[in-house]
Amino acid sequence: GDKGRETGAVYCVHSDGYPAGYVNNYRDSVYLTWKFDIEELKQNKKYEKLYKQVQTPEYKKYAEERRKQHELEEKQETIEAVKRAQEIYNKAKDFTGEHDYLKRKQVKAHEGVKILNGALLIPLRNINGEFMSYQRIKPDGDKLYAKDALTGEAFYSMGLDELSSGSPILLCEGYATGATLRELAEFSYDKVAVICAMSCGTIQRIAASLRDKYRDNKIIVMADDDSAKHTDGKNPGVEAGLYAV
């Protein structure tokens, strides 16, 4: 379902030590992890020597050291990626004018939206308000994220800082949907916050974070109906919304 250079899924493979990895499909809300089953080697005489090798204390120590090293490297890479994304976002100009994407979606540019080289930059933060990444939206609707920065539990928010006790929080998927809700809600509520997850795969985790922090506010999940996009009967948007409730 990706368009242009969109990346709706990521994968990671660690091929050293005990081979392992994961696949995260943000679009369909699927997260899978895998690890090579060493015991399978034992069942095949061809790999008997290798099986004995990986059972030695020396190899297990090596595998554990590599695992820790991977974690440190990934953490450092993420820190640097977030820093780069923050610098790019800071250099961009605040935007309140017209843009082909916004005109097509019939919404406005809201708080924090900037523009750089003709593309909108939507800031993404975590539940503590810390900058994590941004989504770049081109005039033709092509969407990209800052390379290697965190987006898993990051979201774009409107009105969250002004939220009063008891006012509702609307949780949805995508900037255009969120901007539409924000603009429509102005006619119904004095204060309403809108949270935009960037994919259905992150809605459940974001909803959990919101419930922990905003216990006096009603959280309403405004799920996308994806039934028209899937011929197999699946509806990832609605399914993710139901899991998040």
Coordinates of N, CA and C in Angstrom, one line a residue:
G1 N 0.8 -1.2 0.0 CA 0.0 0.0 0.0 C 0.8 1.3 0.0
D2 N 2.1 1.1 0.1 CA 3.0 2.3 0.1 C 2.9 3.0 -1.3
K3 N 3.0 4.4 -1.2 CA 3.0 5.2 -2.4 C 4.4 5.9 -2.5
G4 N 4.9 6.0 -3.7 CA 6.2 6.7 -3.9 C 7.3 6.1 -3.0
R5 N 7.9 6.9 -2.2 CA 9.0 6.4 -1.3 C 8.5 6.2 0.2
E6 N 7.2 6.1 0.3 CA 6.6 5.8 1.7 C 7.2 4.5 2.2
T7 N 7.4 4.4 3.5 CA 7.9 3.2 4.1 C 7.0 2.8 5.2
G8 N 6.0 2.0 4.9 CA 5.0 1.6 5.9 C 5.5 0.4 6.8
A9 N 6.7 -0.1 6.5 CA 7.2 -1.2 7.3 C 8.7 -1.2 7.4
V10 N 9.2 -1.8 8.5 CA 10.7 -1.8 8.7 C 11.0 -3.3 9.1
Y11 N 12.3 -3.6 8.8 CA 12.7 -4.9 9.3 C 14.2 -4.8 9.8
C12 N 14.6 -5.6 10.7 CA 16.0 -5.6 11.2 C 16.4 -7.1 11.4
V13 N 17.6 -7.4 10.9 CA 18.2 -8.7 11.0 C 19.6 -8.6 11.7
H14 N 19.8 -9.4 12.8 CA 21.1 -9.5 13.4 C 21.6 -10.9 13.0
S15 N 22.6 -11.0 12.2 CA 23.0 -12.3 11.7 C 24.2 -12.9 12.4
D16 N 24.7 -12.2 13.4 CA 25.8 -12.8 14.2 C 25.3 -13.3 15.5
G17 N 26.1 -13.9 16.3 CA 25.7 -14.5 17.6 C 24.6 -15.5 17.3
Y18 N 23.5 -15.3 18.0 CA 22.3 -16.1 17.8 C 21.4 -15.3 16.8
P19 N 21.3 -15.6 15.5 CA 20.6 -14.8 14.5 C 19.1 -14.5 15.0
A20 N 18.7 -13.3 14.9 CA 17.4 -12.8 15.3 C 17.0 -11.6 14.6
G21 N 15.8 -11.2 14.7 CA 15.4 -9.9 14.1 C 13.9 -9.7 14.3
Y22 N 13.4 -8.7 13.6 CA 12.0 -8.3 13.8 C 11.4 -7.7 12.5
V23 N 10.1 -7.7 12.3 CA 9.4 -7.0 11.2 C 8.3 -6.2 11.9
N24 N 8.2 -4.9 11.5 CA 7.2 -4.1 12.0 C 6.4 -3.4 10.9
N25 N 5.2 -3.9 10.6 CA 4.4 -3.3 9.6 C 3.4 -2.3 10.2
Y26 N 3.8 -1.0 10.1 CA 2.9 0.0 10.7 C 1.6 0.1 10.0
R27 N 1.5 -0.1 8.7 CA 0.3 0.1 8.0 C -0.8 -0.9 8.5
D28 N -0.4 -2.2 8.7 CA -1.4 -3.2 9.0 C -1.3 -3.6 10.5
S29 N -0.6 -2.8 11.3 CA -0.5 -3.1 12.7 C 0.0 -4.5 13.1
V30 N 1.1 -4.9 12.4 CA 1.7 -6.2 12.6 C 3.1 -6.1 13.1
Y31 N 3.5 -6.7 14.2 CA 4.8 -6.7 14.8 C 5.2 -8.1 15.1
L32 N 6.3 -8.6 14.4 CA 6.7 -10.0 14.6 C 8.2 -10.0 14.9
T33 N 8.6 -10.8 15.8 CA 10.0 -11.1 16.2 C 10.3 -12.5 15.9
W34 N 11.6 -12.8 15.6 CA 12.0 -14.1 15.4 C 13.5 -14.3 15.9
K35 N 13.7 -15.6 16.3 CA 15.1 -15.9 16.7 C 15.4 -17.3 16.2
F36 N 16.6 -17.5 15.7 CA 16.9 -18.9 15.2 C 16.9 -19.9 16.3
D37 N 16.2 -21.0 16.0 CA 16.1 -22.1 17.0 C 17.4 -23.0 16.9
I38 N 18.3 -22.8 17.9 CA 19.5 -23.5 17.9 C 19.3 -25.0 18.0
E39 N 18.2 -25.4 18.6 CA 17.9 -26.8 18.8 C 17.7 -27.6 17.5
E40 N 17.3 -26.8 16.5 CA 17.1 -27.4 15.2 C 18.4 -28.0 14.6
L41 N 19.6 -27.4 15.0 CA 20.9 -27.9 14.6 C 21.1 -29.3 15.1
K42 N 20.7 -29.5 16.3 CA 20.9 -30.8 17.0 C 20.3 -31.9 16.3
Q43 N 19.2 -31.7 15.6 CA 18.5 -32.7 14.9 C 19.0 -33.1 13.5
N44 N 20.1 -32.4 13.1 CA 20.7 -32.7 11.8 C 22.2 -33.0 12.0
K45 N 22.6 -34.2 11.7 CA 24.0 -34.6 11.9 C 25.0 -33.7 11.1
K46 N 24.5 -33.1 10.0 CA 25.3 -32.2 9.2 C 25.8 -31.0 10.0
Y47 N 25.0 -30.6 11.0 CA 25.4 -29.4 11.8 C 25.8 -29.8 13.2
E48 N 26.1 -31.1 13.5 CA 26.5 -31.5 14.8 C 27.6 -30.7 15.4
K49 N 28.7 -30.5 14.6 CA 29.8 -29.7 15.0 C 29.5 -28.3 15.4
L50 N 28.6 -27.7 14.5 CA 28.2 -26.3 14.8 C 27.4 -26.2 16.1
Y51 N 26.5 -27.2 16.3 CA 25.7 -27.2 17.5 C 26.5 -27.3 18.7
K52 N 27.5 -28.1 18.7 CA 28.4 -28.2 19.9 C 29.2 -26.9 20.1
Q53 N 29.5 -26.2 19.0 CA 30.2 -25.0 19.1 C 29.4 -23.9 19.8
V54 N 28.1 -23.8 19.4 CA 27.3 -22.7 20.0 C 26.8 -23.0 21.4
Q55 N 27.1 -24.2 21.9 CA 26.7 -24.5 23.2 C 27.9 -24.3 24.2
T56 N 29.0 -23.9 23.7 CA 30.1 -23.7 24.6 C 30.0 -22.4 25.3
P57 N 30.5 -22.3 26.6 CA 30.5 -21.0 27.3 C 31.1 -19.8 26.6
E58 N 32.1 -20.1 25.8 CA 32.8 -19.1 25.1 C 31.9 -18.4 24.0
Y59 N 31.2 -19.3 23.3 CA 30.3 -18.8 22.3 C 29.1 -18.1 22.9
K60 N 28.5 -18.6 24.0 CA 27.4 -17.9 24.6 C 27.8 -16.6 25.2
K61 N 29.0 -16.5 25.7 CA 29.5 -15.2 26.1 C 29.7 -14.2 25.0
Y62 N 30.2 -14.7 23.8 CA 30.3 -13.9 22.6 C 29.0 -13.4 22.2
A63 N 28.0 -14.3 22.1 CA 26.6 -13.9 21.7 C 26.0 -12.8 22.6
E64 N 26.2 -13.0 23.9 CA 25.7 -12.0 24.8 C 26.4 -10.6 24.7
E65 N 27.6 -10.7 24.4 CA 28.4 -9.4 24.2 C 27.9 -8.7 23.0
R66 N 27.7 -9.5 21.9 CA 27.2 -8.9 20.7 C 25.8 -8.3 20.8
R67 N 25.0 -9.0 21.6 CA 23.6 -8.5 21.8 C 23.7 -7.1 22.5
K68 N 24.5 -7.0 23.5 CA 24.6 -5.8 24.3 C 25.2 -4.7 23.4
Q69 N 26.2 -5.1 22.5 CA 26.8 -4.1 21.6 C 25.8 -3.6 20.6
H70 N 24.9 -4.5 20.1 CA 23.9 -4.1 19.2 C 23.0 -3.0 19.8
E71 N 22.6 -3.3 21.1 CA 21.7 -2.4 21.8 C 22.3 -1.0 22.0
L72 N 23.6 -1.0 22.3 CA 24.3 0.3 22.5 C 24.4 1.0 21.2
E73 N 24.7 0.3 20.1 CA 24.8 0.9 18.8 C 23.5 1.5 18.3
E74 N 22.4 0.7 18.5 CA 21.1 1.2 18.1 C 20.7 2.4 18.9
K75 N 21.0 2.4 20.2 CA 20.6 3.5 21.0 C 21.3 4.8 20.6
Q76 N 22.6 4.7 20.3 CA 23.4 5.8 19.9 C 23.0 6.3 18.5
E77 N 22.7 5.4 17.6 CA 22.2 5.8 16.3 C 20.9 6.5 16.4
T78 N 20.0 6.1 17.3 CA 18.7 6.7 17.4 C 18.9 8.1 18.0
I79 N 19.8 8.3 19.0 CA 20.0 9.6 19.6 C 20.5 10.6 18.5
E80 N 21.4 10.1 17.7 CA 22.0 11.0 16.6 C 21.0 11.3 15.6
A81 N 20.1 10.3 15.3 CA 19.1 10.5 14.2 C 18.0 11.6 14.7
V82 N 17.6 11.5 16.0 CA 16.7 12.4 16.6 C 17.3 13.8 16.6
K83 N 18.6 13.9 16.9 CA 19.2 15.2 16.9 C 19.2 15.8 15.5
R84 N 19.5 15.0 14.5 CA 19.6 15.5 13.1 C 18.2 16.0 12.7
A85 N 17.2 15.2 13.1 CA 15.8 15.5 12.7 C 15.4 16.9 13.4
Q86 N 15.8 17.0 14.6 CA 15.5 18.3 15.4 C 16.1 19.5 14.7
E87 N 17.3 19.3 14.3 CA 18.1 20.4 13.6 C 17.4 20.8 12.3
I88 N 17.0 19.8 11.5 CA 16.3 20.1 10.3 C 14.9 20.8 10.5
Y89 N 14.2 20.3 11.5 CA 12.9 20.9 11.8 C 13.1 22.3 12.3
N90 N 14.1 22.6 13.1 CA 14.3 23.9 13.6 C 14.7 24.9 12.5
K91 N 15.3 24.4 11.5 CA 15.7 25.3 10.4 C 14.6 25.7 9.5
A92 N 13.5 24.8 9.5 CA 12.4 25.1 8.6 C 11.6 26.3 9.1
K93 N 10.8 26.9 8.2 CA 10.0 28.1 8.5 C 8.6 27.7 8.9
D94 N 8.1 28.5 9.9 CA 6.7 28.3 10.3 C 5.8 28.5 9.0
F95 N 4.7 27.7 8.9 CA 3.9 27.8 7.7 C 2.4 28.0 8.1
T96 N 1.8 28.9 7.4 CA 0.4 29.2 7.6 C -0.3 29.5 6.3
G97 N 0.4 29.3 5.2 CA -0.2 29.7 3.9 C -0.9 28.5 3.2
E98 N -0.9 28.5 1.9 CA -1.6 27.5 1.1 C -0.6 26.5 0.6
H99 N -1.1 25.2 0.6 CA -0.2 24.1 0.1 C -1.1 23.2 -0.6
D100 N -0.6 22.6 -1.7 CA -1.4 21.7 -2.5 C -2.0 20.5 -1.7
Y101 N -1.3 20.0 -0.8 CA -1.8 18.8 0.0 C -2.9 19.3 0.9
L102 N -2.7 20.4 1.5 CA -3.7 21.0 2.4 C -5.0 21.3 1.7
K103 N -4.8 21.9 0.5 CA -6.0 22.3 -0.3 C -6.8 21.1 -0.8
R104 N -6.1 20.1 -1.1 CA -6.7 18.8 -1.6 C -7.5 18.2 -0.4
K105 N -6.9 18.2 0.8 CA -7.6 17.7 2.0 C -8.5 18.6 2.7
Q106 N -8.5 19.9 2.2 CA -9.4 20.9 2.7 C -9.2 21.2 4.2
V107 N -8.0 21.3 4.6 CA -7.6 21.6 6.0 C -6.6 22.7 6.1
K108 N -6.3 23.2 7.3 CA -5.3 24.2 7.5 C -4.0 23.6 8.1
A109 N -3.0 24.5 8.0 CA -1.8 24.2 8.8 C -2.0 24.6 10.2
H110 N -1.8 23.6 11.1 CA -2.0 23.9 12.5 C -0.6 24.1 13.3
E111 N -0.7 24.2 14.6 CA 0.4 24.5 15.4 C 1.6 23.6 15.2
G112 N 2.8 24.3 15.0 CA 4.0 23.6 14.8 C 4.3 23.1 13.4
V113 N 3.4 23.2 12.5 CA 3.6 22.8 11.1 C 4.6 23.8 10.5
K114 N 5.6 23.2 9.8 CA 6.6 24.1 9.2 C 6.7 23.6 7.7
I115 N 7.5 24.4 6.9 CA 7.7 24.0 5.5 C 9.2 24.1 5.2
L116 N 9.7 23.2 4.4 CA 11.1 23.2 4.0 C 11.1 22.6 2.6
N117 N 11.7 23.3 1.6 CA 11.8 22.9 0.2 C 10.5 22.5 -0.3
G118 N 9.4 23.2 0.0 CA 8.1 22.9 -0.5 C 7.3 21.8 0.2
A119 N 7.9 21.1 1.1 CA 7.3 20.0 1.8 C 6.9 20.5 3.3
L120 N 5.7 20.0 3.7 CA 5.3 20.3 5.1 C 6.1 19.4 6.0
L121 N 6.5 19.9 7.2 CA 7.1 19.1 8.3 C 6.1 19.1 9.4
I122 N 5.7 17.9 9.8 CA 4.8 17.7 10.9 C 5.6 17.2 12.1
P123 N 5.7 18.0 13.2 CA 6.6 17.5 14.3 C 5.9 16.4 15.1
L124 N 6.7 15.4 15.4 CA 6.2 14.2 16.2 C 7.0 14.2 17.5
R125 N 6.2 14.1 18.6 CA 6.7 14.1 19.9 C 6.2 12.9 20.7
N126 N 6.9 12.6 21.8 CA 6.4 11.5 22.7 C 5.4 12.0 23.7
I127 N 5.0 11.2 24.6 CA 4.0 11.6 25.6 C 4.5 12.6 26.6
N128 N 5.8 12.8 26.7 CA 6.4 13.8 27.6 C 6.8 15.1 26.8
G129 N 6.4 15.1 25.6 CA 6.6 16.4 24.8 C 7.9 16.5 24.2
E130 N 8.7 15.4 24.2 CA 10.1 15.4 23.7 C 10.0 15.2 22.2
F131 N 10.8 16.0 21.4 CA 10.8 15.8 20.0 C 11.4 14.5 19.6
M132 N 10.8 13.7 18.7 CA 11.3 12.4 18.3 C 11.6 12.4 16.8
S133 N 10.8 13.0 16.0 CA 10.9 12.9 14.5 C 10.0 13.9 13.9
Y134 N 9.9 13.8 12.6 CA 8.9 14.6 11.8 C 8.4 13.7 10.6
Q135 N 7.2 14.1 10.2 CA 6.7 13.5 8.9 C 6.8 14.6 7.9
R136 N 7.4 14.3 6.7 CA 7.5 15.2 5.6 C 6.4 14.9 4.6
I137 N 5.6 15.9 4.3 CA 4.5 15.7 3.3 C 4.7 16.6 2.1
K138 N 4.9 16.0 1.0 CA 5.1 16.7 -0.3 C 3.7 17.2 -0.8
P139 N 3.8 18.2 -1.7 CA 2.5 18.6 -2.3 C 1.7 17.5 -3.0
D140 N 2.3 16.5 -3.5 CA 1.5 15.4 -4.1 C 1.1 14.3 -3.1
G141 N 1.4 14.6 -1.8 CA 0.9 13.7 -0.8 C 1.9 12.6 -0.4
D142 N 3.1 12.6 -1.0 CA 4.1 11.6 -0.7 C 4.6 11.9 0.7
K143 N 4.7 10.9 1.6 CA 5.0 11.1 3.0 C 6.3 10.3 3.3
L144 N 7.2 10.9 4.0 CA 8.4 10.3 4.4 C 8.7 10.8 5.9
Y145 N 9.6 10.0 6.6 CA 10.0 10.3 7.9 C 11.5 10.6 8.0
A146 N 11.9 11.3 9.1 CA 13.3 11.5 9.3 C 14.0 10.2 9.4
K147 N 15.1 10.0 8.7 CA 15.8 8.8 8.7 C 16.3 8.3 10.1
D148 N 15.9 7.1 10.4 CA 16.3 6.4 11.7 C 15.8 7.1 13.0
A149 N 15.0 8.1 12.9 CA 14.5 8.7 14.1 C 13.3 7.9 14.6
L150 N 12.9 8.1 15.9 CA 11.9 7.3 16.5 C 10.5 7.8 16.1
T151 N 9.6 6.8 15.6 CA 8.2 7.2 15.3 C 7.2 6.2 16.0
G152 N 7.8 5.1 16.6 CA 6.9 4.1 17.2 C 5.8 4.6 18.1
E153 N 6.2 5.5 19.1 CA 5.2 6.0 20.0 C 5.1 7.5 19.9
A154 N 5.6 8.0 18.8 CA 5.5 9.5 18.6 C 4.3 9.9 17.9
F155 N 3.8 11.1 18.1 CA 2.6 11.6 17.5 C 2.6 13.1 17.4
Y156 N 1.6 13.6 16.5 CA 1.5 15.0 16.4 C 0.2 15.4 17.2
S157 N 0.3 16.5 17.9 CA -0.8 16.9 18.8 C -1.3 18.3 18.5
M158 N -2.6 18.5 18.7 CA -3.2 19.9 18.6 C -4.0 20.1 19.8
G159 N -3.7 21.2 20.5 CA -4.5 21.6 21.7 C -4.2 20.8 23.0
L160 N -3.2 20.0 23.0 CA -2.9 19.2 24.2 C -2.5 20.0 25.3
D161 N -1.7 21.1 25.1 CA -1.2 22.0 26.1 C -2.3 22.8 26.7
E162 N -3.4 23.0 26.0 CA -4.5 23.8 26.5 C -5.6 22.9 27.1
L163 N -5.4 21.6 27.2 CA -6.5 20.7 27.6 C -6.9 20.9 29.0
S164 N -8.1 21.0 29.3 CA -8.6 21.1 30.7 C -9.2 19.8 31.2
S165 N -9.3 19.7 32.5 CA -9.8 18.4 33.0 C -11.2 18.1 32.5
G166 N -11.4 16.9 32.0 CA -12.8 16.6 31.6 C -13.0 16.8 30.1
S167 N -12.1 17.5 29.4 CA -12.3 17.8 28.0 C -11.8 16.5 27.2
P168 N -12.4 16.2 26.1 CA -12.1 15.0 25.4 C -10.8 15.1 24.6
I169 N -10.1 13.9 24.4 CA -9.0 13.8 23.5 C -9.4 12.9 22.4
L170 N -9.2 13.4 21.2 CA -9.6 12.6 20.0 C -8.3 12.0 19.4
L171 N -8.2 10.7 19.3 CA -7.0 10.0 18.8 C -7.4 9.4 17.4
C172 N -6.6 9.8 16.4 CA -6.9 9.4 15.1 C -5.6 9.0 14.4
E173 N -5.7 8.7 13.1 CA -4.5 8.3 12.3 C -4.3 9.3 11.1
G174 N -3.2 10.0 11.1 CA -2.8 10.9 10.0 C -3.1 12.3 10.3
Y175 N -2.3 13.2 9.7 CA -2.4 14.6 9.9 C -3.7 15.2 9.4
A176 N -4.1 14.8 8.1 CA -5.3 15.4 7.5 C -6.5 15.1 8.3
T177 N -6.6 13.8 8.8 CA -7.8 13.4 9.6 C -7.8 14.2 10.9
G178 N -6.7 14.4 11.5 CA -6.6 15.1 12.8 C -6.9 16.6 12.6
A179 N -6.5 17.2 11.5 CA -6.8 18.6 11.3 C -8.3 18.8 11.0
T180 N -8.9 17.8 10.3 CA -10.3 17.9 10.1 C -11.1 17.8 11.4
L181 N -10.7 16.9 12.3 CA -11.3 16.8 13.6 C -11.2 18.0 14.4
R182 N -10.0 18.5 14.4 CA -9.7 19.8 15.2 C -10.6 20.9 14.7
E183 N -10.7 21.1 13.4 CA -11.5 22.2 12.9 C -13.0 22.0 13.1
L184 N -13.4 20.7 13.0 CA -14.8 20.5 13.3 C -15.2 20.6 14.7
A185 N -14.2 20.2 15.6 CA -14.5 20.2 17.0 C -14.6 21.6 17.6
E186 N -14.0 22.6 16.9 CA -14.1 24.0 17.4 C -15.6 24.4 17.5
F187 N -16.4 23.8 16.7 CA -17.9 24.1 16.8 C -18.6 23.5 17.9
S188 N -18.0 22.5 18.5 CA -18.6 21.7 19.6 C -18.0 21.8 21.0
Y189 N -16.7 22.1 21.1 CA -16.1 22.1 22.4 C -15.3 23.4 22.5
D190 N -15.2 23.9 23.7 CA -14.3 25.1 23.9 C -12.8 24.6 23.8
K191 N -12.5 23.5 24.4 CA -11.2 23.0 24.4 C -11.2 21.5 24.0
V192 N -10.6 21.1 23.0 CA -10.5 19.7 22.6 C -9.1 19.5 22.1
A193 N -8.5 18.4 22.5 CA -7.2 18.0 21.9 C -7.3 16.9 20.9
V194 N -6.5 17.0 19.9 CA -6.5 15.9 18.8 C -5.1 15.4 18.8
I195 N -5.0 14.0 18.8 CA -3.7 13.4 18.7 C -3.7 12.6 17.4
C196 N -2.6 12.8 16.6 CA -2.5 12.1 15.3 C -1.4 11.1 15.4
A197 N -1.8 9.8 15.4 CA -0.8 8.7 15.2 C -0.5 8.7 13.8
M198 N 0.7 8.3 13.4 CA 1.1 8.3 12.0 C 0.8 7.0 11.3
S199 N 0.3 6.0 12.0 CA -0.1 4.8 11.4 C -1.0 4.0 12.4
C200 N -1.8 3.1 11.9 CA -2.7 2.3 12.8 C -1.9 1.5 13.8
G201 N -0.6 1.1 13.3 CA 0.2 0.2 14.2 C 0.7 0.8 15.4
T202 N 0.6 2.2 15.6 CA 1.0 2.8 16.8 C -0.1 3.3 17.7
I203 N -1.3 3.2 17.2 CA -2.5 3.8 18.0 C -2.6 3.1 19.4
Q204 N -2.5 1.8 19.4 CA -2.7 1.1 20.7 C -1.7 1.6 21.8
R205 N -0.4 1.7 21.4 CA 0.6 2.2 22.4 C 0.4 3.6 22.8
I206 N 0.0 4.5 21.8 CA -0.2 5.9 22.1 C -1.4 6.0 23.0
A207 N -2.5 5.2 22.8 CA -3.7 5.3 23.6 C -3.3 4.9 25.0
A208 N -2.5 3.9 25.2 CA -2.1 3.5 26.6 C -1.3 4.6 27.3
S209 N -0.4 5.3 26.6 CA 0.3 6.4 27.2 C -0.6 7.5 27.5
L210 N -1.6 7.8 26.7 CA -2.5 8.9 27.0 C -3.4 8.6 28.2
R211 N -3.8 7.3 28.3 CA -4.6 6.9 29.5 C -3.8 7.1 30.8
D212 N -2.5 6.8 30.8 CA -1.7 6.9 32.0 C -1.6 8.3 32.4
K213 N -1.4 9.2 31.5 CA -1.1 10.6 31.8 C -2.4 11.5 32.0
Y214 N -3.4 11.2 31.2 CA -4.6 12.0 31.2 C -5.8 11.2 31.7
R215 N -5.8 10.9 33.0 CA -6.8 10.1 33.6 C -8.2 10.7 33.8
D216 N -8.2 12.1 33.7 CA -9.5 12.8 33.9 C -10.1 13.1 32.6
N217 N -9.5 12.7 31.5 CA -10.0 13.1 30.2 C -10.5 11.8 29.4
K218 N -11.6 12.0 28.7 CA -12.1 10.9 27.9 C -11.3 10.8 26.6
I219 N -10.9 9.6 26.3 CA -10.1 9.4 25.0 C -11.0 8.7 24.0
I220 N -11.3 9.3 22.9 CA -12.1 8.8 21.9 C -11.3 8.4 20.7
V221 N -11.3 7.2 20.3 CA -10.5 6.7 19.1 C -11.3 6.9 17.9
M222 N -10.9 7.7 17.0 CA -11.5 8.0 15.7 C -10.9 7.2 14.6
A223 N -11.2 5.9 14.6 CA -10.5 4.9 13.7 C -10.8 5.1 12.2
D224 N -9.8 4.9 11.4 CA -9.9 4.9 10.0 C -10.7 3.6 9.5
D225 N -11.6 3.7 8.6 CA -12.3 2.6 8.0 C -11.5 2.2 6.7
D226 N -10.7 1.1 6.8 CA -9.8 0.7 5.7 C -10.4 -0.4 4.9
S227 N -11.7 -0.7 5.1 CA -12.3 -1.9 4.4 C -12.2 -1.8 2.9
A228 N -12.3 -0.6 2.4 CA -12.2 -0.4 0.9 C -10.9 -0.7 0.3
K229 N -9.8 -0.6 1.2 CA -8.5 -0.8 0.7 C -8.0 -2.3 0.7
H230 N -8.9 -3.1 1.4 CA -8.5 -4.5 1.6 C -9.6 -5.5 1.0
T231 N -9.2 -6.4 0.1 CA -10.1 -7.3 -0.4 C -10.2 -8.6 0.4
D232 N -9.4 -8.7 1.4 CA -9.3 -10.0 2.2 C -10.2 -9.9 3.4
G233 N -11.0 -8.8 3.5 CA -11.9 -8.7 4.7 C -11.3 -8.1 5.9
K234 N -10.0 -7.7 5.8 CA -9.3 -7.1 6.9 C -9.6 -5.6 7.0
N235 N -9.5 -5.0 8.2 CA -9.8 -3.6 8.3 C -8.8 -3.1 9.4
P236 N -7.5 -2.9 9.1 CA -6.5 -2.6 10.1 C -6.8 -1.4 10.9
G237 N -7.4 -0.3 10.3 CA -7.7 0.9 11.0 C -8.7 0.6 12.1
V238 N -9.8 0.0 11.8 CA -10.8 -0.3 12.8 C -10.3 -1.3 13.9
E239 N -9.6 -2.3 13.4 CA -9.1 -3.3 14.3 C -8.1 -2.7 15.3
A240 N -7.3 -1.8 14.9 CA -6.3 -1.1 15.8 C -7.1 -0.2 16.7
G241 N -8.1 0.4 16.3 CA -8.9 1.3 17.1 C -9.6 0.5 18.2
L242 N -10.1 -0.7 17.9 CA -10.8 -1.5 18.9 C -9.8 -2.0 19.9
Y243 N -8.6 -2.4 19.5 CA -7.6 -2.8 20.4 C -7.2 -1.7 21.4
A244 N -7.2 -0.5 20.9 CA -6.8 0.7 21.7 C -7.8 1.1 22.7
V245 N -9.1 0.7 22.6 CA -10.1 1.2 23.5 C -10.0 0.5 24.9

